[in-house]
Short mmCIF file of C-alpha atoms and ligand atoms in Angstrom, two decimals:
data_model
loop_
_atom_site.label_atom_id
_atom_site.label_comp_id
_atom_site.label_asym_id
_atom_site.label_seq_id
_atom_site.Cartn_x
_atom_site.Cartn_y
_atom_site.Cartn_z
CA UNK A 190 91.68 126.43 128.72
CA UNK A 191 91.23 127.95 125.22
CA UNK A 192 89.32 126.99 122.34
CA UNK A 193 90.28 128.34 118.63
CA UNK A 194 88.02 127.23 115.65
CA UNK A 195 89.98 127.03 112.13
CA UNK A 196 87.13 125.60 110.32
CA UNK A 197 83.42 125.54 110.33
CA UNK A 198 83.18 128.79 111.87
CA UNK A 199 80.96 131.02 110.05
CA UNK A 200 80.63 128.15 107.29
CA UNK A 201 79.92 124.48 107.25
CA UNK A 202 83.28 123.23 105.76
CA UNK A 203 86.57 122.37 107.05
CA UNK A 204 85.82 121.32 110.70
CA UNK A 205 88.93 121.87 112.71
CA UNK A 206 88.96 123.22 116.62
CA UNK A 207 91.97 123.44 118.62
CA UNK A 208 91.26 123.35 122.24
CA UNK A 209 94.61 124.28 124.47
CA UNK A 210 94.66 123.21 127.98
CA UNK A 211 96.29 125.24 130.92
CA UNK A 212 99.34 122.54 130.79
CA UNK A 213 99.62 123.55 127.01
CA UNK A 214 98.41 120.28 126.00
CA UNK A 215 96.71 120.44 122.58
CA UNK A 216 93.56 118.57 121.33
CA UNK A 217 92.57 119.11 117.70
CA UNK A 218 88.74 118.11 117.23
CA UNK A 219 88.24 116.83 113.50
CA UNK A 220 90.77 117.75 110.83
CA UNK A 221 88.53 118.52 107.65
CA UNK A 222 88.61 119.51 104.16
CA UNK A 223 87.65 123.02 103.04
CA UNK A 224 85.98 123.03 99.90
CA UNK A 225 84.77 126.59 99.55
CA UNK A 226 86.88 127.46 96.75
CA UNK A 227 87.62 124.79 94.24
CA UNK A 228 90.01 126.63 92.57
CA UNK A 229 91.96 127.47 95.72
CA UNK A 230 91.62 123.84 97.19
CA UNK A 231 95.32 123.04 97.31
CA UNK A 232 96.29 126.42 98.72
CA UNK A 233 93.24 126.44 101.49
CA UNK A 234 94.11 122.90 102.85
CA UNK A 235 97.75 122.76 102.33
CA UNK A 236 99.12 124.82 105.19
CA UNK A 237 97.72 124.53 108.78
CA UNK A 238 97.16 127.88 111.12
CA UNK A 239 99.23 125.92 113.86
CA UNK A 240 102.20 123.44 113.61
CA UNK A 241 101.05 119.91 113.36
CA UNK A 242 103.85 118.70 115.68
CA UNK A 243 102.36 120.82 118.41
CA UNK A 244 99.07 118.89 118.48
CA UNK A 245 99.22 116.14 121.15
CA UNK A 246 95.84 114.42 120.46
CA UNK A 247 93.11 114.57 117.83
CA UNK A 248 89.48 113.52 118.27
CA UNK A 249 87.45 112.60 115.04
CA UNK A 250 83.89 112.81 115.40
CA UNK A 251 83.04 111.02 112.04
CA UNK A 252 84.12 110.19 108.68
CA UNK A 253 82.97 112.81 106.28
CA UNK A 254 85.82 114.37 104.47
CA UNK A 255 84.99 117.58 105.74
CA UNK A 256 85.68 116.36 109.16
CA UNK A 257 88.46 114.01 108.34
CA UNK A 258 89.82 114.68 104.88
CA UNK A 259 92.68 116.73 106.09
CA UNK A 260 94.22 114.20 108.70
CA UNK A 261 96.47 112.51 106.05
CA UNK A 262 98.05 115.80 105.43
CA UNK A 263 98.32 116.68 109.32
CA UNK A 264 100.14 113.19 109.73
CA UNK A 265 102.68 114.30 106.64
CA UNK A 266 103.39 117.44 108.21
CA UNK A 267 104.56 115.89 111.52
CA UNK A 268 101.62 114.80 113.95
CA UNK A 269 102.52 111.58 115.41
CA UNK A 270 99.81 111.34 118.40
CA UNK A 271 96.72 109.06 118.64
CA UNK A 272 93.45 110.07 116.59
CA UNK A 273 90.52 108.82 118.97
CA UNK A 274 87.38 107.51 116.98
CA UNK A 275 84.92 104.83 116.67
CA UNK A 276 85.85 101.49 114.95
CA UNK A 277 83.15 102.07 112.21
CA UNK A 278 84.41 105.60 111.63
CA UNK A 279 87.94 104.10 111.13
CA UNK A 280 86.60 101.58 108.46
CA UNK A 281 84.54 104.21 106.58
CA UNK A 282 87.82 106.61 106.92
CA UNK A 283 89.74 104.29 104.71
CA UNK A 284 87.19 104.42 101.91
CA UNK A 285 86.65 107.80 102.18
CA UNK A 286 89.95 109.12 102.39
CA UNK A 287 90.98 106.79 99.33
CA UNK A 288 88.16 108.26 97.52
CA UNK A 289 89.40 111.94 98.38
CA UNK A 290 92.67 111.43 97.28
CA UNK A 291 91.41 109.79 93.89
CA UNK A 292 89.33 113.17 93.33
CA UNK A 293 92.25 115.52 94.23
CA UNK A 294 94.62 113.49 91.56
CA UNK A 295 91.83 113.93 88.92
CA UNK A 296 91.30 117.54 89.69
CA UNK A 297 95.13 118.00 89.88
CA UNK A 298 95.96 116.61 86.55
CA UNK A 299 92.95 118.77 84.91
CA UNK A 300 94.66 121.69 86.34
CA UNK A 301 97.97 120.80 85.30
CA UNK A 302 97.06 119.72 81.67
CA UNK A 303 98.03 122.53 79.23
CA UNK A 304 95.21 124.47 77.58
CA UNK A 305 95.22 125.49 74.19
CA UNK A 306 93.78 128.78 73.24
CA UNK A 307 93.15 130.18 69.59
CA UNK A 308 93.79 133.66 69.71
CA UNK A 309 93.54 135.70 66.43
CA UNK A 310 94.35 132.81 64.34
CA UNK A 311 97.63 131.65 66.29
CA UNK A 312 97.36 128.63 68.52
CA UNK A 313 98.86 129.31 71.93
CA UNK A 314 99.46 126.68 74.42
CA UNK A 315 99.83 127.20 78.37
CA UNK A 316 102.47 125.97 80.35
CA UNK A 317 101.81 122.53 82.00
CA UNK A 318 101.49 123.27 85.77
CA UNK A 319 103.02 121.05 88.48
CA UNK A 320 100.59 118.56 89.96
CA UNK A 321 100.25 119.24 93.70
CA UNK A 322 98.58 116.94 95.96
CA UNK A 323 97.84 117.31 99.86
CA UNK A 324 99.00 114.22 100.88
CA UNK A 325 99.95 110.35 99.29
CA UNK A 326 98.67 107.13 99.89
CA UNK A 327 101.37 106.24 102.42
CA UNK A 328 99.98 109.08 104.32
CA UNK A 329 96.57 107.43 104.53
CA UNK A 330 97.86 104.09 105.64
CA UNK A 331 99.95 106.23 108.51
CA UNK A 332 96.72 107.72 109.57
CA UNK A 333 95.03 104.75 109.99
CA UNK A 334 97.59 103.38 111.86
CA UNK A 335 97.64 106.22 114.33
CA UNK A 336 93.83 105.74 114.95
CA UNK A 337 92.83 104.34 118.20
CA UNK A 338 89.24 103.00 118.24
CA UNK A 339 86.92 103.31 121.35
CA UNK A 340 83.39 102.16 121.80
CA UNK A 341 80.44 104.38 122.45
CA UNK A 342 79.55 104.87 126.04
CA UNK A 343 82.95 103.55 127.48
CA UNK A 344 84.82 106.51 128.98
CA UNK A 345 88.55 106.46 128.42
CA UNK A 346 90.99 107.90 130.57
CA UNK A 347 93.70 108.79 128.16
CA UNK A 348 95.97 110.70 130.75
CA UNK A 349 96.01 111.34 134.20
CA UNK A 350 94.11 114.79 133.31
CA UNK A 351 91.90 114.11 130.29
CA UNK A 352 89.14 111.30 130.05
CA UNK A 353 87.11 110.89 126.75
CA UNK A 354 83.64 109.49 126.10
CA UNK A 355 81.83 108.94 122.80
CA UNK A 356 78.27 109.47 122.31
CA UNK A 357 76.15 108.24 119.26
CA UNK A 358 75.50 111.36 117.20
CA UNK A 359 73.22 109.52 114.60
CA UNK A 360 74.20 111.50 111.26
CA UNK A 361 76.16 108.85 109.65
CA UNK A 362 77.51 105.20 110.73
CA UNK A 363 79.88 105.59 113.31
CA UNK A 364 79.32 109.42 113.98
CA UNK A 365 80.12 110.43 117.78
CA UNK A 366 80.06 113.44 120.02
CA UNK A 367 82.65 113.42 122.18
CA UNK A 368 82.59 114.45 125.89
CA UNK A 369 85.81 115.36 127.32
CA UNK A 370 86.32 115.59 130.99
CA UNK A 371 89.28 117.63 131.92
CA UNK A 372 90.96 117.96 135.34
CA UNK A 373 93.34 120.66 136.03
CA UNK A 374 94.67 122.32 138.88
CA UNK A 375 91.97 120.53 141.20
CA UNK A 376 89.45 121.59 139.09
CA UNK A 377 87.43 119.36 136.64
CA UNK A 378 85.57 120.94 133.56
CA UNK A 379 83.06 118.63 131.21
CA UNK A 380 83.29 119.87 127.55
CA UNK A 381 81.00 118.49 124.64
CA UNK A 382 81.55 118.68 120.96
CA UNK A 383 78.71 117.44 119.00
CA UNK A 384 80.25 116.99 115.56
CA UNK A 385 77.54 116.67 113.01
CA UNK A 386 74.34 115.64 114.72
CA UNK A 387 71.80 113.47 112.79
CA UNK A 388 68.35 114.23 112.26
CA UNK A 389 65.71 112.60 114.86
CA UNK A 390 63.76 109.76 113.36
CA UNK A 391 66.42 109.30 110.57
CA UNK A 392 66.75 105.94 108.69
CA UNK A 393 68.94 103.46 109.68
CA UNK A 394 70.92 105.76 112.52
CA UNK A 395 69.61 106.29 116.01
CA UNK A 396 68.33 109.53 117.49
CA UNK A 397 71.44 111.80 118.61
CA UNK A 398 72.20 110.92 121.91
CA UNK A 399 72.65 113.94 124.58
CA UNK A 400 75.84 114.32 126.54
CA UNK A 401 74.96 114.92 130.16
CA UNK A 402 76.67 117.13 133.13
CA UNK A 403 78.62 119.46 130.57
CA UNK A 404 79.69 122.73 131.17
CA UNK A 405 80.59 123.84 127.74
CA UNK A 406 78.86 122.63 124.64
CA UNK A 407 80.37 123.23 121.21
CA UNK A 408 77.31 122.65 118.94
CA UNK A 409 76.84 122.36 115.19
CA UNK A 410 74.13 124.73 113.79
CA UNK A 411 73.78 123.69 110.14
CA UNK A 412 69.89 124.17 110.19
CA UNK A 413 69.50 126.96 112.57
CA UNK A 414 66.61 129.35 111.58
CA UNK A 415 65.42 126.28 109.00
CA UNK A 416 62.61 123.83 109.50
CA UNK A 417 62.28 120.43 107.84
CA UNK A 418 58.99 120.79 106.06
CA UNK A 419 58.36 117.06 105.46
CA UNK A 420 56.12 115.47 108.01
CA UNK A 421 55.48 112.50 105.97
CA UNK A 422 57.11 108.87 105.97
CA UNK A 423 60.27 108.58 103.60
CA UNK A 424 58.60 105.37 102.37
CA UNK A 425 55.36 107.65 101.15
CA UNK A 426 57.45 110.42 99.79
CA UNK A 427 59.77 107.93 97.48
CA UNK A 428 56.53 105.90 96.49
CA UNK A 429 54.73 109.15 95.22
CA UNK A 430 57.88 110.04 93.01
CA UNK A 431 58.26 106.88 91.41
CA UNK A 432 54.29 106.72 90.73
CA UNK A 433 54.36 110.05 89.24
CA UNK A 434 57.93 109.85 87.38
CA UNK A 435 58.51 106.02 86.31
CA UNK A 436 55.21 104.89 86.53
CA UNK A 437 52.74 107.72 84.80
CA UNK A 438 55.52 109.12 82.49
CA UNK A 439 57.95 106.23 81.96
CA UNK A 440 60.76 108.51 83.00
CA UNK A 441 63.83 108.65 85.14
CA UNK A 442 63.65 109.54 88.77
CA UNK A 443 67.47 110.64 89.45
CA UNK A 444 68.41 111.14 92.82
CA UNK A 445 71.66 112.77 93.79
CA UNK A 446 73.03 111.25 97.03
CA UNK A 447 76.11 111.68 99.19
CA UNK A 448 77.81 108.23 99.15
CA UNK A 449 77.98 107.55 102.90
CA UNK A 450 74.54 107.86 104.68
CA UNK A 451 72.07 109.26 102.37
CA UNK A 452 72.51 106.31 99.64
CA UNK A 453 72.22 103.86 102.35
CA UNK A 454 69.16 105.57 103.95
CA UNK A 455 67.57 105.67 100.48
CA UNK A 456 68.47 102.08 99.28
CA UNK A 457 67.23 101.03 102.62
CA UNK A 458 63.71 103.31 102.19
CA UNK A 459 63.28 101.56 98.62
CA UNK A 460 64.12 98.03 100.12
CA UNK A 461 60.98 98.46 102.55
CA UNK A 462 58.87 99.56 99.69
CA UNK A 463 59.79 96.26 98.04
CA UNK A 464 58.72 94.27 101.19
CA UNK A 465 55.64 96.01 101.28
CA UNK A 466 54.69 95.01 97.65
CA UNK A 467 54.51 98.89 96.84
CA UNK A 468 57.61 99.10 94.44
CA UNK A 469 56.54 98.98 90.71
CA UNK A 470 58.50 96.63 88.54
CA UNK A 471 60.93 99.08 87.53
CA UNK A 472 64.80 98.81 88.10
CA UNK A 473 67.05 100.65 90.89
CA UNK A 474 70.65 101.71 90.15
CA UNK A 475 73.11 102.66 92.75
CA UNK A 476 76.02 104.33 90.73
CA UNK A 477 78.75 105.13 93.31
CA UNK A 478 81.85 102.90 93.70
CA UNK A 479 82.42 104.53 97.24
CA UNK A 480 78.76 104.09 98.29
CA UNK A 481 78.76 100.36 97.25
CA UNK A 482 82.07 100.09 99.54
CA UNK A 483 80.42 101.88 102.54
CA UNK A 484 76.99 100.07 102.22
CA UNK A 485 78.78 96.81 103.27
CA UNK A 486 79.96 98.58 106.65
CA UNK A 487 76.31 99.60 107.53
CA UNK A 488 75.62 96.00 107.07
CA UNK A 489 78.82 94.72 109.25
CA UNK A 490 78.06 97.43 111.97
CA UNK A 491 74.33 96.52 112.19
CA UNK A 492 74.52 96.48 115.81
CA UNK A 493 74.84 100.55 115.68
CA UNK A 494 71.90 101.17 113.94
CA UNK A 495 68.39 102.03 115.03
CA UNK A 496 65.69 99.22 115.96
CA UNK A 497 63.75 99.81 112.80
CA UNK A 498 66.99 98.53 110.89
CA UNK A 499 67.59 95.74 113.18
CA UNK A 500 64.37 94.58 113.11
CA UNK A 501 64.11 94.78 109.24
CA UNK A 502 67.53 92.86 109.10
CA UNK A 503 66.17 90.30 111.20
CA UNK A 504 63.05 89.84 109.30
CA UNK A 505 64.50 89.51 106.06
CA UNK A 506 67.88 88.61 106.35
CA UNK A 507 69.57 91.76 105.21
CA UNK A 508 69.07 95.64 104.60
CA UNK A 509 70.07 96.39 101.35
CA UNK A 510 69.61 93.49 98.97
CA UNK A 511 66.51 92.86 96.64
CA UNK A 512 65.89 91.70 93.16
CA UNK A 513 65.54 95.15 91.51
CA UNK A 514 68.47 96.60 93.04
CA UNK A 515 71.71 96.93 90.71
CA UNK A 516 74.96 98.20 91.65
CA UNK A 517 77.15 99.88 88.75
CA UNK A 518 80.81 99.69 89.55
CA UNK A 519 81.75 100.22 86.02
CA UNK A 520 81.65 104.00 84.35
CA UNK A 521 80.31 102.19 80.81
CA UNK A 522 77.46 100.60 82.52
CA UNK A 523 76.76 103.91 84.16
CA UNK A 524 76.54 105.84 80.60
CA UNK A 525 74.53 102.89 79.17
CA UNK A 526 71.71 103.19 82.16
CA UNK A 527 71.84 107.04 82.16
CA UNK A 528 70.87 106.98 78.35
CA UNK A 529 68.62 104.07 77.91
CA UNK A 530 65.11 104.79 77.50
CA UNK A 531 63.46 102.39 80.52
CA UNK A 532 62.10 104.05 83.46
CA UNK A 533 64.21 103.59 86.38
CA UNK A 534 65.60 105.02 89.69
CA UNK A 535 69.31 106.18 89.49
CA UNK A 536 70.76 107.17 92.96
CA UNK A 537 74.47 108.63 92.22
CA UNK A 538 76.88 111.12 94.10
CA UNK A 539 77.89 113.61 94.78
CA UNK A 540 74.88 115.14 96.79
CA UNK A 541 75.17 118.58 95.80
CA UNK A 542 75.76 117.43 92.23
CA UNK A 543 79.40 118.83 92.44
CA UNK A 544 81.08 116.44 90.64
CA UNK A 545 81.12 112.40 90.40
CA UNK A 546 79.05 110.49 88.24
CA UNK A 547 75.61 112.23 89.01
CA UNK A 548 76.75 114.97 86.39
CA UNK A 549 76.54 112.29 83.79
CA UNK A 550 73.11 111.39 84.79
CA UNK A 551 71.94 115.06 85.24
CA UNK A 552 73.38 115.73 81.64
CA UNK A 553 71.54 113.02 80.08
CA UNK A 554 68.14 113.57 81.59
CA UNK A 555 67.81 117.11 82.40
CA UNK A 556 66.53 118.19 79.04
CA UNK A 557 63.88 115.67 79.15
CA UNK A 558 60.64 116.41 80.66
CA UNK A 559 59.60 113.26 81.72
CA UNK A 560 62.36 112.84 84.18
CA UNK A 561 62.55 114.19 87.89
CA UNK A 562 65.80 115.06 89.47
CA UNK A 563 65.22 114.73 93.24
CA UNK A 564 67.48 116.78 95.48
CA UNK A 565 67.52 114.77 98.79
CA UNK A 566 69.16 117.23 101.10
CA UNK A 567 71.24 120.45 102.11
CA UNK A 568 72.75 122.16 98.87
CA UNK A 569 75.01 125.10 99.98
CA UNK A 570 75.31 128.25 98.16
CA UNK A 571 76.79 128.42 94.82
CA UNK A 572 76.76 124.42 94.50
CA UNK A 573 75.04 122.91 91.19
CA UNK A 574 72.54 121.55 93.21
CA UNK A 575 71.41 124.81 94.67
CA UNK A 576 71.37 126.67 91.26
CA UNK A 577 68.78 124.15 89.82
CA UNK A 578 66.81 124.42 93.08
CA UNK A 579 66.74 128.33 92.39
CA UNK A 580 65.05 127.53 89.03
CA UNK A 581 67.92 128.13 86.48
CA UNK A 582 66.53 127.70 82.99
CA UNK A 583 70.00 126.38 81.40
CA UNK A 584 72.94 124.59 82.82
CA UNK A 585 76.63 124.15 81.63
CA UNK A 586 77.83 120.36 82.28
CA UNK A 587 81.39 119.16 80.95
CA UNK A 588 81.32 122.46 78.78
CA UNK A 589 77.89 121.55 77.20
CA UNK A 590 74.98 123.79 77.71
CA UNK A 591 71.64 122.23 78.56
CA UNK A 592 68.01 123.24 78.96
CA UNK A 593 66.27 122.49 82.00
CA UNK A 594 62.83 120.56 81.26
CA UNK A 595 63.04 118.04 83.70
CA UNK A 596 61.08 118.51 86.85
CA UNK A 597 63.40 119.65 89.65
CA UNK A 598 62.23 118.53 93.13
CA UNK A 599 63.50 118.35 96.68
CA UNK A 600 62.55 116.69 99.84
CA UNK A 601 64.14 116.97 103.39
CA UNK A 602 63.10 113.28 104.43
CA UNK A 603 66.67 112.17 104.46
CA UNK A 604 68.19 115.10 105.88
CA UNK A 605 71.17 113.88 108.47
CA UNK A 606 70.95 117.24 110.48
CA UNK A 607 68.37 118.14 113.00
CA UNK A 608 66.34 121.29 111.96
CA UNK A 609 65.86 124.22 114.23
CA UNK A 610 63.66 122.58 116.50
CA UNK A 611 65.71 119.53 116.69
CA UNK A 612 68.86 121.57 117.79
CA UNK A 613 66.85 123.16 120.37
CA UNK A 614 65.91 120.06 121.71
CA UNK A 615 69.54 118.36 121.68
CA UNK A 616 70.77 121.55 123.23
CA UNK A 617 67.83 121.36 126.00
CA UNK A 618 68.84 117.84 126.83
CA UNK A 619 72.68 118.42 126.79
CA UNK A 620 72.34 121.20 129.62
CA UNK A 621 70.49 123.91 128.00
CA UNK A 622 70.52 127.21 130.02
CA UNK A 623 72.66 125.56 132.71
CA UNK A 624 75.46 125.38 130.44
CA UNK A 625 78.50 127.94 131.03
CA UNK A 626 78.59 128.45 127.77
CA UNK A 627 77.26 127.45 124.15
CA UNK A 628 79.42 127.88 121.40
CA UNK A 629 77.90 127.79 117.92
CA UNK A 630 80.11 126.10 114.96
CA UNK A 631 79.20 124.50 111.57
CA UNK A 632 76.84 127.26 110.22
CA UNK A 633 76.62 130.04 107.61
CA UNK A 634 76.12 133.50 109.54
CA UNK A 635 72.19 133.45 109.19
CA UNK A 636 71.73 130.10 110.72
CA UNK A 637 73.81 130.60 113.63
CA UNK A 638 72.40 133.96 114.33
CA UNK A 639 68.85 132.49 114.30
CA UNK A 640 69.87 130.11 116.75
CA UNK A 641 71.57 132.39 119.13
CA UNK A 642 68.60 134.52 119.51
CA UNK A 643 67.02 131.42 121.27
CA UNK A 644 69.71 132.02 123.90
CA UNK A 645 70.81 134.58 126.51
CA UNK A 646 73.53 136.84 125.21
CA UNK A 647 76.22 135.98 128.18
CA UNK A 648 75.45 132.00 127.41
CA UNK A 649 75.44 131.67 123.49
CA UNK A 650 78.38 133.01 121.04
CA UNK A 651 79.05 131.82 117.55
CA UNK A 652 82.67 130.72 116.74
CA UNK A 653 84.87 133.01 114.66
CA UNK A 654 87.50 131.50 112.69
CA UNK A 655 91.09 132.12 114.48
CA UNK A 656 89.17 133.80 117.39
CA UNK A 657 90.42 132.35 120.88
CA UNK A 658 87.62 131.55 122.98
CA UNK A 659 88.54 131.38 126.75
CA UNK A 660 86.81 128.90 128.62
CA UNK A 661 87.31 129.20 132.64
ZN1 LIG B 45 78.97 115.05 108.45
#
């Protein structure tokens, strides 16, 4: 049996792992988009390093686009097999893939628009470029039709040699770790893929559930060598920022957040403050059409959420609705609240500040010393969010340079991944040193190395892109 990682190997984007069994049966675990270089986005994602027609089965761990976003392209290029995932992941994929296609179209149109250059008094217009997309709407529909949903903790015998069992990974609604039981040549092997794991004690989602009885574990390592500093309750952290920014300074608290997962956790926390009578009388805005749609699914799949969320829903009738919360679906409203002088909390996407409506809110508030930009999660190197955290004094947004006078803050309380200790705890509970091999994926080099150091050399290895790992 051979494992080859074609994405999320040496980085945290474009998750894509091919497991080839002795019989030649090929399983693809996740098929995500690679966002490493936005200018080469289409080139980096259009062609696969294998023939999509040769893949027999896909296992999809969760609906984030760096895990599911290239599935329609795989289908477009000839993959006709089943895609195994949970029902909530399938429903979230519908929204996320549609949104991802919209973003691709906007980006492609921008690149294709002729640019006027003024050179030595002469006007010169570049040639229009052809719009290139990875897939079309039809391929999203085909992808969803190929999805076969299974429930958590119900092993599914897919062929006479392969069964799959999904475990709750936490992270976001529907996220699964997959345990594959493979019987070939009278030998049975158990192999686990974590997908992205959630943080312990997260809002809304359960703790990541370990997979027992594994021989091999392919484990995400996003926060290897890093520790979440914050020990405080999420409600207390948000309460303090709202007091400091909105009450004392009459400013705006702008929170960039991923539409799926982080936004719901933040709204739920604000709702808790509201029910505890600790939320001052200010307006809370969520400004992301995708977040609004996804929030409905969190309510629909309440049974999958943690006990705190279920208890709260029983007590108050819902998770996310309260008087002070306003959802903005139209862009005009978004612009209005962004520039209005009233103190408020604005939650908008994208999480690392790369694109999306959050850019406008940052542009309108970043030079205002009474506002706070609260970065509530991981910002990869080179992203706009990361540059702000590094203390950059001026930023350029939509071609306009702005000086940074707003307070730039960050918190880990909404992190959607376990830190170093959390990863160690998870690995220990999923076999630890009894595993035959522990393969680390989904991390930059320093994080993967920090985690690898915790284990004997012969046990643990870091996946390298395109390098075959033989599992016996
Ligand atoms: Zn994820």
